Short mmCIF file of N, CA and C in Angstrom, two decimals:
data_model
loop_
_atom_site.label_atom_id
_atom_site.label_comp_id
_atom_site.label_asym_id
_atom_site.label_seq_id
_atom_site.Cartn_x
_atom_site.Cartn_y
_atom_site.Cartn_z
N MET A 184 0.83 -1.17 0.00
CA MET A 184 0.00 0.00 0.00
C MET A 184 0.88 1.24 0.00
N GLN A 185 0.62 2.12 -0.89
CA GLN A 185 1.32 3.39 -0.95
C GLN A 185 2.83 3.24 -1.18
N ARG A 186 3.26 2.10 -1.62
CA ARG A 186 4.68 1.84 -1.90
C ARG A 186 5.58 2.17 -0.71
N ILE A 187 5.14 1.79 0.46
CA ILE A 187 5.93 1.98 1.68
C ILE A 187 6.78 0.74 1.87
N SER A 188 8.06 0.92 1.97
CA SER A 188 8.98 -0.20 2.15
C SER A 188 8.85 -0.78 3.55
N TRP A 189 9.05 -2.07 3.68
CA TRP A 189 9.01 -2.70 5.00
C TRP A 189 10.16 -2.22 5.86
N LYS A 190 11.19 -1.66 5.22
CA LYS A 190 12.34 -1.16 5.96
C LYS A 190 12.02 0.14 6.70
N GLU A 191 11.02 0.86 6.19
CA GLU A 191 10.59 2.09 6.86
C GLU A 191 9.79 1.69 8.10
N LYS A 192 10.02 2.37 9.17
CA LYS A 192 9.34 2.05 10.44
C LYS A 192 7.99 2.76 10.50
N VAL A 193 7.03 2.24 9.71
CA VAL A 193 5.70 2.83 9.65
C VAL A 193 4.71 1.80 10.21
N THR A 194 3.89 2.20 11.16
CA THR A 194 2.94 1.28 11.76
C THR A 194 1.79 0.98 10.80
N ASN A 195 1.12 -0.13 11.06
CA ASN A 195 -0.05 -0.50 10.25
C ASN A 195 -1.12 0.58 10.33
N ILE A 196 -1.27 1.16 11.50
CA ILE A 196 -2.29 2.20 11.69
C ILE A 196 -2.00 3.40 10.79
N LYS A 197 -0.74 3.80 10.70
CA LYS A 197 -0.35 4.95 9.85
C LYS A 197 -0.61 4.63 8.37
N VAL A 198 -0.32 3.40 7.98
CA VAL A 198 -0.55 3.00 6.58
C VAL A 198 -2.04 3.05 6.27
N LEU A 199 -2.86 2.48 7.15
CA LEU A 199 -4.30 2.49 6.94
C LEU A 199 -4.86 3.90 6.92
N GLU A 200 -4.33 4.77 7.78
CA GLU A 200 -4.77 6.17 7.77
C GLU A 200 -4.42 6.85 6.45
N SER A 201 -3.25 6.54 5.92
CA SER A 201 -2.82 7.19 4.68
C SER A 201 -3.67 6.80 3.48
N VAL A 202 -4.27 5.59 3.52
CA VAL A 202 -5.14 5.18 2.42
C VAL A 202 -6.61 5.38 2.74
N GLY A 203 -6.89 5.89 3.95
CA GLY A 203 -8.26 6.21 4.30
C GLY A 203 -9.10 5.02 4.71
N LEU A 204 -8.49 4.00 5.28
CA LEU A 204 -9.22 2.82 5.75
C LEU A 204 -9.04 2.66 7.24
N GLN A 205 -9.95 1.91 7.85
CA GLN A 205 -9.81 1.52 9.24
C GLN A 205 -9.67 0.01 9.28
N ARG A 206 -9.06 -0.50 10.32
CA ARG A 206 -8.80 -1.93 10.44
C ARG A 206 -10.06 -2.79 10.28
N PRO A 207 -11.17 -2.50 10.99
CA PRO A 207 -12.36 -3.34 10.82
C PRO A 207 -12.87 -3.36 9.38
N GLU A 208 -12.78 -2.21 8.72
CA GLU A 208 -13.21 -2.10 7.32
C GLU A 208 -12.36 -3.00 6.42
N LEU A 209 -11.06 -2.98 6.65
CA LEU A 209 -10.13 -3.80 5.87
C LEU A 209 -10.37 -5.28 6.11
N LEU A 210 -10.57 -5.66 7.38
CA LEU A 210 -10.82 -7.07 7.70
C LEU A 210 -12.12 -7.56 7.07
N LEU A 211 -13.13 -6.72 7.05
CA LEU A 211 -14.40 -7.08 6.44
C LEU A 211 -14.23 -7.29 4.94
N THR A 212 -13.44 -6.44 4.30
CA THR A 212 -13.16 -6.60 2.87
C THR A 212 -12.45 -7.93 2.60
N ILE A 213 -11.50 -8.26 3.45
CA ILE A 213 -10.77 -9.53 3.30
C ILE A 213 -11.73 -10.71 3.47
N GLN A 214 -12.60 -10.66 4.48
CA GLN A 214 -13.57 -11.74 4.70
C GLN A 214 -14.50 -11.90 3.50
N ARG A 215 -14.99 -10.78 2.98
CA ARG A 215 -15.90 -10.86 1.83
C ARG A 215 -15.21 -11.50 0.62
N ARG A 216 -13.98 -11.08 0.35
CA ARG A 216 -13.27 -11.64 -0.81
C ARG A 216 -12.98 -13.13 -0.62
N LYS A 217 -12.66 -13.51 0.60
CA LYS A 217 -12.41 -14.92 0.90
C LYS A 217 -13.67 -15.75 0.69
N MET A 218 -14.80 -15.24 1.15
CA MET A 218 -16.07 -15.94 0.97
C MET A 218 -16.45 -16.05 -0.51
N LYS A 219 -16.24 -14.97 -1.25
CA LYS A 219 -16.54 -15.01 -2.69
C LYS A 219 -15.66 -16.04 -3.40
N TYR A 220 -14.40 -16.08 -3.03
CA TYR A 220 -13.47 -17.05 -3.64
C TYR A 220 -13.88 -18.47 -3.29
N TYR A 221 -14.32 -18.71 -2.06
CA TYR A 221 -14.77 -20.04 -1.69
C TYR A 221 -15.97 -20.45 -2.54
N GLY A 222 -16.92 -19.54 -2.73
CA GLY A 222 -18.07 -19.85 -3.57
C GLY A 222 -17.65 -20.20 -4.99
N HIS A 223 -16.69 -19.46 -5.51
CA HIS A 223 -16.17 -19.73 -6.85
C HIS A 223 -15.54 -21.13 -6.91
N LEU A 224 -14.71 -21.45 -5.92
CA LEU A 224 -14.08 -22.78 -5.89
C LEU A 224 -15.12 -23.88 -5.78
N ARG A 225 -16.12 -23.66 -4.98
CA ARG A 225 -17.15 -24.69 -4.75
C ARG A 225 -17.94 -24.99 -6.01
N ARG A 226 -18.15 -23.99 -6.85
CA ARG A 226 -18.96 -24.18 -8.06
C ARG A 226 -18.18 -24.74 -9.25
N HIS A 227 -16.85 -24.68 -9.22
CA HIS A 227 -16.05 -25.12 -10.36
C HIS A 227 -15.16 -26.30 -9.98
N ASP A 228 -14.98 -27.20 -10.92
CA ASP A 228 -14.09 -28.34 -10.68
C ASP A 228 -12.67 -27.91 -11.04
N SER A 229 -11.82 -27.86 -10.03
CA SER A 229 -10.45 -27.40 -10.26
C SER A 229 -9.51 -28.09 -9.29
N ILE A 230 -8.23 -27.93 -9.51
CA ILE A 230 -7.23 -28.50 -8.62
C ILE A 230 -7.34 -27.86 -7.23
N GLN A 231 -7.68 -26.57 -7.18
CA GLN A 231 -7.84 -25.89 -5.90
C GLN A 231 -8.97 -26.53 -5.08
N LYS A 232 -10.04 -26.90 -5.75
CA LYS A 232 -11.17 -27.53 -5.06
C LYS A 232 -10.75 -28.88 -4.49
N ARG A 233 -9.98 -29.63 -5.24
CA ARG A 233 -9.50 -30.92 -4.76
C ARG A 233 -8.57 -30.75 -3.57
N ILE A 234 -7.71 -29.75 -3.62
CA ILE A 234 -6.79 -29.49 -2.51
C ILE A 234 -7.58 -29.07 -1.27
N LEU A 235 -8.58 -28.25 -1.46
CA LEU A 235 -9.40 -27.76 -0.36
C LEU A 235 -10.09 -28.91 0.37
N LYS A 236 -10.54 -29.91 -0.37
CA LYS A 236 -11.23 -31.05 0.21
C LYS A 236 -10.27 -32.07 0.82
N GLY A 237 -9.00 -32.03 0.42
CA GLY A 237 -8.04 -33.04 0.82
C GLY A 237 -7.73 -33.06 2.30
N LYS A 238 -7.27 -34.21 2.75
CA LYS A 238 -6.84 -34.40 4.14
C LYS A 238 -5.39 -34.88 4.11
N ILE A 239 -4.67 -34.54 5.16
CA ILE A 239 -3.28 -34.98 5.27
C ILE A 239 -3.19 -36.02 6.38
N ASP A 240 -2.57 -37.15 6.09
CA ASP A 240 -2.40 -38.19 7.09
C ASP A 240 -1.33 -37.79 8.09
N GLY A 241 -1.43 -38.37 9.26
CA GLY A 241 -0.41 -38.11 10.28
C GLY A 241 -1.02 -37.49 11.51
N ARG A 242 -0.13 -37.21 12.48
CA ARG A 242 -0.58 -36.64 13.74
C ARG A 242 0.10 -35.30 13.96
N ARG A 243 -0.61 -34.44 14.65
CA ARG A 243 -0.04 -33.15 15.02
C ARG A 243 0.48 -33.23 16.44
N ALA A 244 1.46 -32.41 16.72
CA ALA A 244 1.94 -32.30 18.08
C ALA A 244 0.85 -31.67 18.94
N THR A 245 0.89 -31.95 20.24
CA THR A 245 -0.13 -31.39 21.11
C THR A 245 0.10 -29.88 21.25
N ALA A 246 -0.88 -29.14 20.91
CA ALA A 246 -0.87 -27.68 20.99
C ALA A 246 -2.29 -27.22 20.69
N ARG A 247 -2.48 -25.95 20.60
CA ARG A 247 -3.82 -25.49 20.27
C ARG A 247 -4.14 -25.91 18.84
N ARG A 248 -5.42 -26.13 18.59
CA ARG A 248 -5.83 -26.58 17.25
C ARG A 248 -5.47 -25.55 16.20
N ARG A 249 -4.97 -26.03 15.09
CA ARG A 249 -4.65 -25.14 13.98
C ARG A 249 -5.94 -24.70 13.30
N GLN A 250 -6.01 -23.45 12.96
CA GLN A 250 -7.18 -22.95 12.26
C GLN A 250 -7.09 -23.39 10.80
N THR A 251 -8.22 -23.77 10.25
CA THR A 251 -8.26 -24.18 8.85
C THR A 251 -9.00 -23.14 8.03
N TRP A 252 -8.74 -23.15 6.76
CA TRP A 252 -9.38 -22.21 5.86
C TRP A 252 -10.89 -22.44 5.85
N LEU A 253 -11.29 -23.72 5.77
CA LEU A 253 -12.72 -24.04 5.76
C LEU A 253 -13.37 -23.70 7.09
N GLY A 254 -12.64 -23.90 8.18
CA GLY A 254 -13.16 -23.53 9.49
C GLY A 254 -13.40 -22.04 9.58
N ASN A 255 -12.51 -21.27 8.97
CA ASN A 255 -12.67 -19.82 8.95
C ASN A 255 -13.88 -19.41 8.12
N ILE A 256 -14.09 -20.08 7.01
CA ILE A 256 -15.27 -19.82 6.16
C ILE A 256 -16.54 -20.11 6.96
N GLN A 257 -16.55 -21.22 7.67
CA GLN A 257 -17.71 -21.60 8.47
C GLN A 257 -17.96 -20.57 9.58
N GLU A 258 -16.92 -20.15 10.24
CA GLU A 258 -17.05 -19.16 11.31
C GLU A 258 -17.56 -17.82 10.77
N THR A 259 -17.02 -17.40 9.64
CA THR A 259 -17.42 -16.13 9.04
C THR A 259 -18.88 -16.15 8.61
N SER A 260 -19.31 -17.26 8.02
CA SER A 260 -20.69 -17.36 7.51
C SER A 260 -21.69 -17.63 8.62
N GLN A 261 -21.23 -18.12 9.77
CA GLN A 261 -22.10 -18.49 10.89
C GLN A 261 -23.12 -19.55 10.48
N MET A 262 -22.66 -20.49 9.66
CA MET A 262 -23.51 -21.58 9.20
C MET A 262 -22.78 -22.90 9.45
N LYS A 263 -23.52 -23.99 9.46
CA LYS A 263 -22.89 -25.31 9.54
C LYS A 263 -22.20 -25.58 8.22
N MET A 264 -21.17 -26.43 8.27
CA MET A 264 -20.37 -26.67 7.06
C MET A 264 -21.21 -27.25 5.92
N CYS A 265 -22.16 -28.14 6.25
CA CYS A 265 -23.01 -28.70 5.18
C CYS A 265 -23.87 -27.61 4.53
N GLU A 266 -24.32 -26.64 5.34
CA GLU A 266 -25.09 -25.53 4.79
C GLU A 266 -24.21 -24.62 3.93
N VAL A 267 -23.00 -24.41 4.39
CA VAL A 267 -22.05 -23.57 3.64
C VAL A 267 -21.81 -24.18 2.26
N CYS A 268 -21.53 -25.48 2.23
CA CYS A 268 -21.24 -26.17 0.96
C CYS A 268 -22.43 -26.10 0.01
N GLU A 269 -23.62 -26.33 0.55
CA GLU A 269 -24.83 -26.32 -0.28
C GLU A 269 -25.14 -24.90 -0.78
N THR A 270 -25.03 -23.93 0.10
CA THR A 270 -25.33 -22.54 -0.26
C THR A 270 -24.36 -22.02 -1.30
N ALA A 271 -23.08 -22.36 -1.18
CA ALA A 271 -22.07 -21.87 -2.11
C ALA A 271 -22.31 -22.35 -3.54
N LEU A 272 -23.01 -23.47 -3.69
CA LEU A 272 -23.31 -23.97 -5.03
C LEU A 272 -24.34 -23.10 -5.76
N ASP A 273 -25.16 -22.38 -4.99
CA ASP A 273 -26.17 -21.49 -5.57
C ASP A 273 -25.61 -20.07 -5.55
N ARG A 274 -25.21 -19.58 -6.69
CA ARG A 274 -24.52 -18.29 -6.80
C ARG A 274 -25.34 -17.14 -6.18
N ARG A 275 -26.64 -17.10 -6.45
CA ARG A 275 -27.47 -16.01 -5.92
C ARG A 275 -27.51 -16.02 -4.40
N ARG A 276 -27.74 -17.19 -3.81
CA ARG A 276 -27.78 -17.29 -2.35
C ARG A 276 -26.42 -16.96 -1.75
N TRP A 277 -25.34 -17.40 -2.39
CA TRP A 277 -24.00 -17.14 -1.85
C TRP A 277 -23.67 -15.64 -1.90
N ARG A 278 -24.10 -14.98 -2.97
CA ARG A 278 -23.89 -13.53 -3.05
C ARG A 278 -24.64 -12.81 -1.94
N THR A 279 -25.83 -13.29 -1.60
CA THR A 279 -26.60 -12.70 -0.50
C THR A 279 -25.85 -12.87 0.82
N VAL A 280 -25.30 -14.06 1.04
CA VAL A 280 -24.55 -14.33 2.28
C VAL A 280 -23.33 -13.41 2.36
N THR A 281 -22.57 -13.31 1.28
CA THR A 281 -21.36 -12.48 1.31
C THR A 281 -21.69 -10.99 1.39
N ALA A 282 -22.81 -10.58 0.81
CA ALA A 282 -23.19 -9.16 0.83
C ALA A 282 -23.55 -8.71 2.23
N HIS A 283 -24.05 -9.62 3.07
CA HIS A 283 -24.53 -9.25 4.40
C HIS A 283 -23.50 -9.52 5.50
N LEU A 284 -22.25 -9.77 5.14
CA LEU A 284 -21.23 -9.95 6.15
C LEU A 284 -21.02 -8.65 6.91
N GLY A 285 -20.98 -8.73 8.22
CA GLY A 285 -20.68 -7.57 9.03
C GLY A 285 -21.82 -6.62 9.31
N ASP A 286 -23.00 -6.87 8.72
CA ASP A 286 -24.12 -5.95 8.99
C ASP A 286 -25.08 -6.52 10.02
N GLY A 287 -24.74 -7.67 10.59
CA GLY A 287 -25.54 -8.24 11.67
C GLY A 287 -26.71 -9.08 11.23
N MET A 288 -26.97 -9.16 9.93
CA MET A 288 -28.08 -9.97 9.46
C MET A 288 -27.67 -11.43 9.43
N ALA A 289 -28.56 -12.29 9.88
CA ALA A 289 -28.29 -13.72 9.88
C ALA A 289 -28.40 -14.24 8.44
N PRO A 290 -27.49 -15.14 8.05
CA PRO A 290 -27.58 -15.70 6.70
C PRO A 290 -28.82 -16.56 6.54
N SER A 291 -29.35 -16.60 5.33
CA SER A 291 -30.55 -17.41 5.08
C SER A 291 -30.28 -18.41 4.00
#
């Protein structure tokens, strides 16, 4: 943003102020784009869709649970995963869900 080098000691807050954004606004934009991309992946057969569905064998070390991309989609949409998958297949319904992120309306 604004061609500010990482070597310059500029805080994130200063960068956001210089472009006229606030942190919550930026995070909401990121969530919306992520949700739209998920809907796109869900509707098309691609290598990304196969990777998204894939599981990795093995065990994790004991620590806090790692957050997953799909888990984040589920949390953002406030829907069960089966509902998320079904809704994303219907472009109109998915656009409604992504359009109402952050405005307090429950997804339908």
